[in-house]
């Protein structure tokens, strides 16, 4: 089983962390879209992966992390 960590951040740092994770999720979502459609996203570099499915899996993982953090923040507000 993976080890669980408790990390304490002030609200500004937590916001920055979430912003970064959201940006990464969006980059992977746009990469998946690129692999599905061939449309080159203008605002990001396409991430290196095998196909749309892999990119979506990575994007989903980022979204899962974001949701966990947002839920914990909500519980502590």
Coordinates of N, CA, C and O in Angstrom, one line a residue:
X1 N 0.8 -1.2 0.0 CA 0.0 0.0 0.0 C 0.9 1.2 0.0 O 1.9 1.3 0.7
X2 N 0.5 2.3 -0.8 CA 1.2 3.5 -0.8 C 1.1 4.2 0.5 O 0.1 4.2 1.2
X3 N 2.2 4.9 0.8 CA 2.2 5.7 2.1 C 1.4 7.0 1.8 O 1.4 7.6 0.7
X4 N 0.7 7.4 2.8 CA -0.1 8.7 2.8 C 0.6 9.8 3.5 O 1.2 9.6 4.6
X5 N 0.7 11.0 2.9 CA 1.4 12.1 3.5 C 0.4 13.2 3.8 O -0.6 13.4 3.2
X6 N 0.7 13.9 4.9 CA 0.0 15.1 5.3 C 0.9 16.3 5.0 O 2.0 16.4 5.5
X7 N 0.5 17.2 4.1 CA 1.3 18.4 3.7 C 0.5 19.6 4.1 O -0.7 19.8 3.8
X8 N 1.1 20.5 4.8 CA 0.5 21.8 5.2 C 0.9 22.9 4.3 O 2.1 23.2 4.2
X9 N 0.0 23.6 3.7 CA 0.3 24.8 2.9 C -0.7 25.9 3.3 O -1.8 25.6 3.7
X10 N -0.2 27.2 3.1 CA -1.2 28.2 3.3 C -2.1 28.3 2.1 O -1.8 27.7 1.0
X11 N -3.1 29.1 2.1 CA -4.1 29.1 1.1 C -3.6 29.6 -0.3 O -3.9 29.1 -1.3
X12 N -2.6 30.5 -0.2 CA -2.0 31.0 -1.5 C -1.2 29.9 -2.1 O -1.3 29.7 -3.4
X13 N -0.4 29.2 -1.4 CA 0.4 28.1 -1.9 C -0.5 27.0 -2.4 O -0.2 26.4 -3.5
X14 N -1.6 26.7 -1.7 CA -2.5 25.7 -2.2 C -3.2 26.1 -3.5 O -3.3 25.2 -4.4
X15 N -3.5 27.3 -3.6 CA -4.0 27.8 -4.9 C -3.1 27.7 -6.0 O -3.4 27.3 -7.1
X16 N -1.8 28.0 -5.8 CA -0.8 27.8 -6.8 C -0.6 26.3 -7.2 O -0.5 26.0 -8.4
X17 N -0.6 25.5 -6.2 CA -0.5 24.0 -6.4 C -1.7 23.6 -7.3 O -1.4 22.9 -8.3
X18 N -2.9 24.0 -7.0 CA -4.0 23.6 -7.8 C -4.0 24.1 -9.2 O -4.3 23.4 -10.2
X19 N -3.5 25.4 -9.3 CA -3.4 26.0 -10.6 C -2.4 25.2 -11.5 O -2.7 24.9 -12.7
X20 N -1.3 24.8 -10.9 CA -0.4 24.0 -11.7 C -0.9 22.6 -12.1 O -0.7 22.2 -13.2
X21 N -1.6 22.0 -11.2 CA -2.2 20.7 -11.5 C -3.3 20.8 -12.6 O -3.4 19.9 -13.5
X22 N -4.1 21.8 -12.5 CA -5.1 22.1 -13.5 C -4.5 22.3 -14.9 O -5.0 21.8 -15.9
X23 N -3.4 23.1 -14.9 CA -2.7 23.3 -16.2 C -2.2 22.0 -16.8 O -2.3 21.8 -18.0
X24 N -1.6 21.2 -15.9 CA -1.1 19.9 -16.4 C -2.3 19.0 -16.9 O -2.2 18.4 -18.0
X25 N -3.4 19.0 -16.2 CA -4.6 18.2 -16.6 C -5.0 18.7 -18.0 O -5.3 17.9 -18.9
X26 N -5.1 20.0 -18.1 CA -5.6 20.6 -19.4 C -4.6 20.2 -20.5 O -5.1 20.0 -21.7
X27 N -3.3 20.3 -20.3 CA -2.4 19.9 -21.3 C -2.6 18.5 -21.8 O -2.5 18.2 -23.0
X28 N -2.8 17.6 -20.8 CA -3.0 16.2 -21.2 C -4.3 16.0 -21.9 O -4.5 15.2 -22.8
X29 N -5.4 16.7 -21.5 CA -6.7 16.7 -22.2 C -6.5 17.2 -23.6 O -7.1 16.6 -24.6
X30 N -5.8 18.2 -23.8 CA -5.6 18.8 -25.2 C -4.7 17.8 -26.0 O -4.9 17.7 -27.2
X31 N -3.8 17.1 -25.4 CA -3.0 16.1 -26.0 C -3.9 15.0 -26.5 O -3.7 14.5 -27.7
X32 N -4.8 14.5 -25.7 CA -5.7 13.5 -26.1 C -6.6 13.9 -27.2 O -6.8 13.2 -28.2
X33 N -7.0 15.2 -27.2 CA -7.8 15.7 -28.3 C -7.0 15.7 -29.6 O -7.5 15.4 -30.7
X34 N -5.8 16.1 -29.5 CA -4.9 16.1 -30.6 C -4.8 14.7 -31.2 O -4.9 14.5 -32.5
X35 N -4.6 13.7 -30.4 CA -4.4 12.3 -30.9 C -5.7 11.8 -31.5 O -5.7 11.0 -32.4
X36 N -6.9 12.3 -31.0 CA -8.2 11.9 -31.6 C -8.5 12.5 -32.9 O -9.1 11.9 -33.8
X37 N -8.1 13.8 -33.0 CA -8.6 14.6 -34.1 C -7.5 15.1 -35.1 O -7.8 15.4 -36.2
X38 N -6.3 15.1 -34.6 CA -5.2 15.6 -35.4 C -5.1 17.2 -35.4 O -4.2 17.7 -36.0
X39 N -6.0 17.8 -34.6 CA -6.0 19.3 -34.5 C -4.9 19.7 -33.6 O -4.9 19.3 -32.4
X40 N -4.0 20.5 -34.0 CA -2.8 21.0 -33.2 C -3.3 22.0 -32.3 O -3.7 23.1 -32.7
X41 N -3.1 21.8 -31.0 CA -3.5 22.9 -30.0 C -2.5 24.0 -30.1 O -1.3 23.8 -30.2
X42 N -3.0 25.2 -30.1 CA -2.2 26.4 -30.3 C -1.5 26.9 -29.0 O -0.6 27.6 -29.0
X43 N -2.1 26.5 -27.9 CA -1.7 27.1 -26.6 C -0.8 26.2 -25.7 O -0.4 26.6 -24.6
X44 N -0.5 25.0 -26.2 CA 0.3 24.0 -25.4 C 1.2 23.2 -26.4 O 0.9 23.1 -27.6
X45 N 2.2 22.7 -25.9 CA 3.0 21.7 -26.6 C 2.3 20.3 -26.4 O 1.9 20.0 -25.2
X46 N 2.2 19.5 -27.4 CA 1.6 18.2 -27.2 C 2.5 17.4 -26.4 O 3.7 17.3 -26.6
X47 N 2.0 16.7 -25.4 CA 2.7 15.9 -24.5 C 3.1 14.6 -25.2 O 2.5 14.1 -26.1
X48 N 4.2 14.0 -24.7 CA 4.7 12.8 -25.3 C 4.0 11.6 -24.8 O 4.0 11.3 -23.6
X49 N 3.3 10.9 -25.6 CA 2.6 9.7 -25.2 C 2.2 8.8 -26.4 O 2.5 9.3 -27.6
X50 N 1.7 7.6 -26.2 CA 1.4 6.7 -27.3 C 0.2 7.1 -28.1 O 0.2 7.1 -29.3
X51 N -0.9 7.4 -27.4 CA -2.2 7.7 -28.0 C -3.1 8.5 -27.1 O -2.7 8.8 -26.0
X52 N -4.3 8.7 -27.6 CA -5.3 9.5 -26.9 C -5.7 8.8 -25.6 O -5.9 9.5 -24.6
X53 N -5.8 7.5 -25.6 CA -6.1 6.8 -24.4 C -5.1 7.0 -23.3 O -5.5 7.2 -22.1
X54 N -3.9 6.9 -23.6 CA -2.8 7.1 -22.6 C -2.9 8.6 -22.0 O -2.8 8.8 -20.8
X55 N -3.1 9.5 -22.9 CA -3.2 10.9 -22.5 C -4.4 11.1 -21.6 O -4.3 11.9 -20.6
X56 N -5.5 10.5 -22.0 CA -6.7 10.6 -21.2 C -6.5 10.0 -19.8 O -7.0 10.6 -18.8
X57 N -5.8 8.9 -19.7 CA -5.6 8.2 -18.5 C -4.7 9.2 -17.5 O -5.0 9.3 -16.4
X58 N -3.8 9.8 -18.1 CA -2.9 10.7 -17.3 C -3.7 11.9 -16.9 O -3.7 12.4 -15.8
X59 N -4.5 12.5 -17.8 CA -5.4 13.6 -17.5 C -6.4 13.3 -16.4 O -6.6 14.1 -15.4
X60 N -6.9 12.1 -16.5 CA -7.9 11.6 -15.4 C -7.2 11.5 -14.1 O -7.8 11.8 -13.0
X61 N -5.9 11.1 -14.1 CA -5.2 11.0 -12.8 C -5.0 12.4 -12.2 O -5.2 12.5 -11.0
X62 N -4.6 13.3 -13.0 CA -4.5 14.7 -12.5 C -5.8 15.2 -12.0 O -5.8 15.8 -10.9
X63 N -6.9 15.0 -12.7 CA -8.2 15.4 -12.2 C -8.6 14.7 -10.9 O -9.2 15.4 -10.0
X64 N -8.2 13.5 -10.7 CA -8.4 12.8 -9.5 C -7.7 13.4 -8.3 O -8.2 13.6 -7.2
X65 N -6.4 13.8 -8.5 CA -5.6 14.4 -7.5 C -6.2 15.8 -7.2 O -6.4 16.1 -6.0
X66 N -6.6 16.5 -8.2 CA -7.3 17.8 -8.0 C -8.5 17.7 -7.1 O -8.7 18.4 -6.2
X67 N -9.4 16.7 -7.5 CA -10.6 16.5 -6.7 C -10.3 16.2 -5.3 O -11.0 16.6 -4.4
X68 N -9.3 15.3 -5.0 CA -9.0 15.0 -3.6 C -8.6 16.2 -2.8 O -9.0 16.4 -1.7
X69 N -7.7 17.0 -3.4 CA -7.2 18.2 -2.7 C -8.4 19.2 -2.5 O -8.5 19.7 -1.4
X70 N -9.2 19.4 -3.5 CA -10.4 20.3 -3.3 C -11.3 19.8 -2.3 O -11.9 20.6 -1.5
X71 N -11.6 18.5 -2.2 CA -12.4 17.9 -1.2 C -11.8 18.2 0.2 O -12.5 18.6 1.2
X72 N -10.6 17.9 0.4 CA -9.9 18.1 1.7 C -9.9 19.6 2.1 O -10.1 19.9 3.2
X73 N -9.7 20.5 1.1 CA -9.8 21.9 1.4 C -11.2 22.3 1.8 O -11.4 23.0 2.8
X74 N -12.2 21.8 1.2 CA -13.6 22.1 1.5 C -13.9 21.6 3.0 O -14.6 22.3 3.7
X75 N -13.4 20.4 3.3 CA -13.6 19.8 4.6 C -13.0 20.7 5.7 O -13.4 20.7 6.9
X76 N -11.9 21.4 5.4 CA -11.2 22.2 6.4 C -11.6 23.7 6.4 O -11.1 24.4 7.2
X77 N -12.5 24.0 5.5 CA -12.9 25.5 5.5 C -14.0 25.8 6.5 O -14.7 25.0 7.0

